[in-house]
Coordinates of C-alpha atoms in Angstrom, one line a residue:
M1 CA 0.0 0.0 0.0
E2 CA 2.8 2.3 0.9
N3 CA 4.6 1.6 -2.4
R4 CA 1.4 2.4 -4.3
K5 CA 1.1 5.8 -2.6
Q6 CA 4.7 6.5 -3.4
I7 CA 4.2 5.6 -7.1
L8 CA 1.0 7.8 -7.2
W9 CA 2.9 10.7 -5.6
A10 CA 5.8 10.2 -8.1
V11 CA 3.4 10.2 -11.1
A12 CA 1.6 13.3 -9.8
F13 CA 4.9 15.0 -9.3
L14 CA 6.1 14.2 -12.8
L15 CA 2.8 15.4 -14.3
A16 CA 3.0 18.6 -12.3
A17 CA 6.6 19.1 -13.4
A18 CA 5.7 18.4 -17.0
L19 CA 2.7 20.8 -16.8
T20 CA 4.9 23.5 -15.2
G21 CA 7.6 23.0 -17.9
A22 CA 5.0 23.2 -20.7
C23 CA 3.6 26.4 -19.2
L24 CA 7.1 27.9 -18.9
Y25 CA 7.8 26.9 -22.5
C26 CA 4.5 28.2 -23.9
Y27 CA 4.3 31.4 -21.9
P28 CA 6.6 33.5 -24.2
A29 CA 4.6 32.4 -27.2
W30 CA 1.3 33.3 -25.4
K31 CA 2.6 36.7 -24.4
A32 CA 4.0 37.3 -27.9
A33 CA 0.6 36.3 -29.4
G34 CA -1.1 39.0 -27.3
I35 CA 1.4 41.6 -28.5
V36 CA 1.0 40.5 -32.1
Q37 CA -2.8 40.9 -31.8
E38 CA -2.4 44.4 -30.3
K39 CA 0.1 45.5 -33.0
M40 CA -2.0 44.0 -35.8
D41 CA -5.0 45.8 -34.5
G42 CA -3.1 49.1 -34.8
S43 CA -3.9 51.7 -37.3
G44 CA -0.5 52.2 -39.0
F45 CA 2.1 50.1 -40.8
S46 CA 5.2 50.7 -42.9
Y47 CA 6.2 48.2 -45.6
E48 CA 8.6 47.4 -48.3
L49 CA 7.9 44.9 -51.1
Q50 CA 10.2 43.5 -53.7
V51 CA 8.4 42.0 -56.7
E52 CA 9.7 40.2 -59.7
L53 CA 7.2 39.9 -62.6
D54 CA 7.1 37.1 -65.1
W55 CA 7.1 38.8 -68.5
E56 CA 5.9 35.8 -70.4
N57 CA 2.9 35.3 -68.2
Q58 CA 1.9 39.0 -68.2
P59 CA -1.5 39.6 -69.8
A60 CA -1.2 41.2 -73.3
E61 CA -2.6 44.5 -72.1
Q62 CA -0.1 44.6 -69.3
R63 CA 2.9 43.9 -71.5
K64 CA 1.7 46.7 -73.8
A65 CA 1.5 49.0 -70.9
F66 CA 5.1 48.2 -69.8
E67 CA 6.3 48.7 -73.3
I68 CA 4.7 52.1 -73.5
L69 CA 6.1 53.0 -70.1
A70 CA 9.6 51.8 -71.1
K71 CA 9.6 53.9 -74.2
L72 CA 8.3 57.0 -72.4
T73 CA 10.7 56.8 -69.5
G74 CA 13.8 55.1 -71.1
I75 CA 13.8 52.5 -68.4
R76 CA 14.4 48.9 -69.6
K77 CA 11.5 46.5 -69.5
E78 CA 13.6 44.1 -67.4
S79 CA 14.0 46.8 -64.7
L80 CA 10.3 47.6 -64.8
C81 CA 9.7 43.9 -64.1
R82 CA 11.8 44.0 -60.9
L83 CA 10.2 46.5 -58.5
T84 CA 10.7 47.7 -55.0
I85 CA 7.6 49.2 -53.5
K86 CA 7.9 51.3 -50.3
G87 CA 5.2 53.0 -48.3
G88 CA 2.9 53.0 -45.3
T89 CA -0.7 52.5 -44.3
Q90 CA -3.0 54.3 -41.9
E91 CA -6.5 53.0 -41.3
D92 CA -8.0 52.7 -44.8
R93 CA -5.3 54.9 -46.5
I94 CA -2.3 53.5 -48.4
H95 CA 0.8 55.3 -49.7
M96 CA 3.3 53.7 -52.0
T97 CA 6.4 54.7 -54.0
I98 CA 7.6 52.4 -56.8
Y99 CA 11.3 52.0 -57.7
P100 CA 12.4 50.1 -60.8
E101 CA 15.5 47.9 -60.4
G102 CA 18.7 50.0 -60.2
K103 CA 16.9 53.3 -59.5
T104 CA 17.4 55.3 -56.4
E105 CA 14.6 57.8 -57.1
P106 CA 11.0 56.5 -57.4
L107 CA 9.3 56.4 -60.8
A108 CA 5.8 56.7 -59.4
E109 CA 3.9 57.6 -56.2
F110 CA 0.4 56.5 -55.4
F111 CA -2.2 57.2 -52.6
F112 CA -5.3 55.1 -52.1
D113 CA -8.3 55.0 -49.8
N114 CA -11.5 53.0 -50.0
D115 CA -13.0 55.5 -52.5
S116 CA -10.2 56.7 -54.8
G117 CA -6.7 56.3 -56.0
V118 CA -4.3 59.1 -57.2
I119 CA -0.9 59.2 -58.7
N120 CA 1.9 61.9 -58.4
E121 CA 1.6 63.4 -61.8
T122 CA 4.7 65.6 -61.3
M123 CA 7.0 62.6 -60.6
L124 CA 5.8 60.6 -63.6
Y125 CA 5.7 63.7 -65.8
N126 CA 9.3 64.7 -65.0
A127 CA 10.5 61.1 -65.6
I128 CA 8.9 61.1 -69.0
R129 CA 10.1 64.6 -69.8
G130 CA 13.7 63.9 -68.8
N131 CA 13.8 60.9 -71.2
L132 CA 12.0 62.4 -74.2
A133 CA 13.5 65.9 -74.0
G134 CA 16.9 64.4 -74.3
Q135 CA 15.8 62.8 -77.6
Y136 CA 13.6 65.6 -78.9
K137 CA 14.8 69.1 -78.0
V138 CA 11.5 70.7 -79.0
L139 CA 9.9 68.9 -76.0
E140 CA 12.0 71.0 -73.6
Y141 CA 9.6 73.9 -74.6
L142 CA 6.4 71.9 -75.0
M143 CA 6.9 70.1 -71.7
P144 CA 8.3 72.6 -69.1
R145 CA 9.7 71.0 -66.0
Q146 CA 7.3 70.8 -63.0
K147 CA 8.4 71.6 -59.5
E148 CA 5.3 71.4 -57.4
D149 CA 3.9 68.0 -56.6
L150 CA 0.5 67.7 -58.4
Y151 CA -1.7 64.6 -58.5
M152 CA -4.1 63.0 -60.9
T153 CA -6.7 60.3 -60.6
L154 CA -5.8 56.8 -61.9
E155 CA -8.6 57.1 -64.4
Q156 CA -7.1 60.3 -65.8
V157 CA -3.7 58.6 -66.2
E158 CA -5.3 55.6 -67.9
Q159 CA -7.0 57.9 -70.3
L160 CA -3.9 59.8 -71.1
L161 CA -1.4 57.0 -71.5
G162 CA -3.7 54.1 -72.5
M163 CA -2.5 52.0 -69.6
D164 CA -4.4 49.7 -67.3
F165 CA -3.8 50.4 -63.6
S166 CA -6.4 48.0 -62.4
G167 CA -3.8 45.7 -60.8
I168 CA -2.5 48.6 -58.7
R169 CA -6.0 49.7 -57.8
D170 CA -6.8 46.2 -56.5
F171 CA -3.6 46.0 -54.4
R172 CA -4.3 46.3 -50.6
L173 CA -2.4 45.7 -47.4
A174 CA -5.5 44.8 -45.5
M175 CA -4.3 45.4 -41.9
A176 CA -7.6 46.6 -40.7
D177 CA -9.3 43.4 -41.7
S178 CA -7.2 41.2 -39.4
E179 CA -9.6 39.8 -36.8
M180 CA -7.7 36.8 -35.4
T181 CA -7.8 36.1 -31.7
V182 CA -4.8 35.7 -29.3
K183 CA -5.4 31.9 -29.3
Q184 CA -5.1 31.7 -33.1
Y185 CA -1.9 33.8 -33.1
F186 CA -0.6 31.5 -30.3
V187 CA -1.2 28.4 -32.3
I188 CA 0.7 29.8 -35.3
L189 CA 3.6 31.0 -33.2
M190 CA 3.9 27.7 -31.5
A191 CA 4.3 26.0 -34.9
M192 CA 7.4 28.3 -35.6
K193 CA 10.9 28.1 -34.3
R194 CA 11.6 30.5 -31.5
E195 CA 14.8 32.4 -30.7
K196 CA 15.3 34.8 -27.7
Q197 CA 16.8 38.1 -28.9
E198 CA 17.6 41.4 -27.4
G199 CA 14.4 43.2 -27.0
G200 CA 12.1 40.3 -27.8
Y201 CA 11.7 37.0 -29.6
L202 CA 12.2 36.0 -33.2
F203 CA 9.7 33.4 -34.5
A204 CA 10.5 31.8 -37.9
R205 CA 9.3 29.2 -40.3
E206 CA 11.4 28.4 -43.4
T207 CA 11.0 26.1 -46.4
E208 CA 13.0 26.0 -49.7
A209 CA 10.4 28.1 -51.5
A210 CA 9.1 30.3 -48.8
D211 CA 9.8 31.7 -45.3
L212 CA 8.2 33.8 -42.7
S213 CA 9.8 35.5 -39.7
I214 CA 8.2 37.7 -37.0
H215 CA 10.2 39.8 -34.5
V216 CA 7.9 40.4 -31.5
P217 CA 9.1 43.1 -29.0
S218 CA 9.2 42.2 -25.3
D219 CA 6.5 44.7 -24.5
S220 CA 3.8 46.3 -26.7
A221 CA 5.2 49.7 -25.9
D222 CA 8.7 48.7 -27.1
S223 CA 10.0 48.7 -30.7
A224 CA 7.8 47.8 -33.7
L225 CA 6.5 44.4 -34.6
V226 CA 8.4 43.4 -37.8
M227 CA 7.3 40.6 -40.2
R228 CA 9.3 39.3 -43.1
F229 CA 7.8 37.1 -45.8
R230 CA 9.3 35.7 -49.0
V231 CA 8.0 33.2 -51.6
Q232 CA 9.3 31.9 -54.9
N233 CA 6.8 30.9 -57.6
P234 CA 3.8 32.5 -55.8
A235 CA 1.3 30.8 -58.3
E236 CA 2.2 27.5 -56.8
M237 CA 2.9 28.4 -53.2
I238 CA 0.5 31.1 -52.2
P239 CA -2.7 29.1 -52.7
K240 CA -1.3 26.6 -50.3
G241 CA -0.7 29.3 -47.7
E242 CA -3.5 31.7 -48.5
W243 CA -4.5 31.7 -44.9
L244 CA -1.0 32.9 -43.9
L245 CA -1.0 35.8 -46.4
S246 CA -4.5 36.8 -45.2
W247 CA -3.2 36.8 -41.6
I248 CA -0.2 39.1 -42.3
G249 CA -2.5 41.4 -44.2
I250 CA -1.8 40.8 -47.9
E251 CA -4.6 40.2 -50.4
M252 CA -3.4 39.0 -53.9
P253 CA -5.9 38.7 -56.7
D254 CA -5.7 35.2 -58.1
A255 CA -5.2 36.5 -61.6
D256 CA -2.0 38.2 -60.6
L257 CA -0.3 35.1 -59.2
Q258 CA 0.7 33.7 -62.6
A259 CA 2.4 37.0 -63.4
L260 CA 4.7 36.8 -60.4
K261 CA 8.1 35.1 -60.2
S262 CA 8.8 36.1 -56.6
I263 CA 7.6 38.4 -53.9
S264 CA 9.1 39.4 -50.5
V265 CA 7.6 41.7 -47.9
V266 CA 8.9 43.5 -44.8
L267 CA 6.1 44.9 -42.7
A268 CA 6.5 46.9 -39.5
S269 CA 3.9 48.4 -37.1
D270 CA 4.1 52.1 -37.1
E271 CA 1.6 54.1 -34.9
E272 CA 3.4 57.4 -35.5
G273 CA 3.3 57.4 -39.3
T274 CA 0.6 59.4 -41.1
V275 CA -0.9 59.0 -44.6
A276 CA -2.9 61.9 -45.9
M277 CA -4.7 61.9 -49.3
P278 CA -3.4 64.7 -51.5
T279 CA -5.6 67.6 -52.3
N280 CA -3.5 69.5 -54.9
F281 CA -4.6 68.2 -58.3
V282 CA -3.2 69.0 -61.7
N283 CA -5.2 71.5 -63.8
Q284 CA -6.7 70.8 -67.2
D285 CA -4.0 72.7 -69.1
I286 CA -1.4 70.1 -68.1
I287 CA -3.7 67.3 -69.0
D288 CA -4.2 68.9 -72.5
I289 CA -0.4 69.2 -72.9
L290 CA 0.1 65.6 -72.1
S291 CA -2.6 64.5 -74.4
K292 CA -1.1 66.5 -77.3
V293 CA 2.4 65.1 -76.6
R294 CA 1.1 61.6 -76.5
A295 CA -0.7 62.1 -79.9
W296 CA 2.6 63.5 -81.3
L297 CA 4.6 60.6 -80.0
R298 CA 2.1 58.1 -81.4
E299 CA 2.6 59.6 -84.9
T300 CA 6.4 59.7 -84.4
F301 CA 6.8 56.2 -83.2
S302 CA 4.1 54.5 -85.4
G303 CA 6.4 54.4 -88.4
E304 CA 9.2 52.9 -86.3
D305 CA 7.4 50.1 -84.6
S306 CA 3.8 49.5 -85.3
G307 CA 3.7 46.7 -82.7
N308 CA 4.5 49.1 -79.9
S309 CA 2.3 52.0 -80.7
L310 CA 1.7 54.7 -78.1

C-alpha cells in the first residue's frame, strides 16, 4: 500500500513538473501572441515589397503598358519587371512609391483610400520629360519641368497613357481586416521556431520556396512588430498558404499570381506614421499638354514600330 502511494505521488509530481515545464515553455509564445494581436489591430504600418514579374505570363494589355512606359521613361522593361515598393498605411489609406530595379529615385507615387486612387503626376511627368526631352529638344519647350507635386486620378492617367492600372487599384495591405484572436496567433507562433533576442523574440518558419519570420518586441510599448515574408513561384505556393497571407494582411488577386516570379515583404507596425490623401490636383491645361504630346509621340513612333504604338 505504501509503495502504491509513493508511485502515485511520483506520477503526480512528474505530471506537475511536465505541466509547469510546458507552461514555462509556452508562456513566451502566449505573451507574444497578445502583443501580435495588439500590434496588428493598430492603425498604422510601414512596408517594403520586392516583386519580380514574369514577363511571359503577363496579360497582353499589361505587356503593352510596360512597353509604353519603357519607351516613355527610357527604363528597360527588365528593370520595370523588378520593382521595390515602399510606403505606409494608416487606417484605410495607403501610400506607395515604386522604384524600378537599379533606380534610387522613385518612378511613381500612389495614394489610395476606400473610395479613390491618385498618382503623383509631377513625378511621372518629369521622368517622361527627362527621357524624351533628351531625344527631342522641342519637348523642352512643349513640356516645361514641373516643380510642385501635383496629382491625378488613376482614371485620368489611364485615359492619357492608354495604360491599365487595375492591378494597382486592386492592391491592398489589409491590416484593418485582421480579426484573429490571441489563441489563433498563439497556435501559429507555437508552430514556428523561437529564438530569444535582445528586445524580444524571433519566430521563424522556413522552407525551400518560402519563409516567414516575426520579431515580437518584449512589450507592446517597445519597438515595432516586424514581419518578413518571402515566396518563390507564388502561383504554386500562395494558394497553399492563402490563410497565412491573409493573416499578415496581404490580399493578392488570383489572376495576378501567374504573373509573379517572386515576392518578398517587410512589414512593421508604425503608430506614429501618417498617410494623408493629396488635395492639390493637376489643372486641365497640363492634361491637355500631355494629351497632345502623346498624340505627337504616337505619330512619331508609329512608323518605327507598329507593334509598340503609343
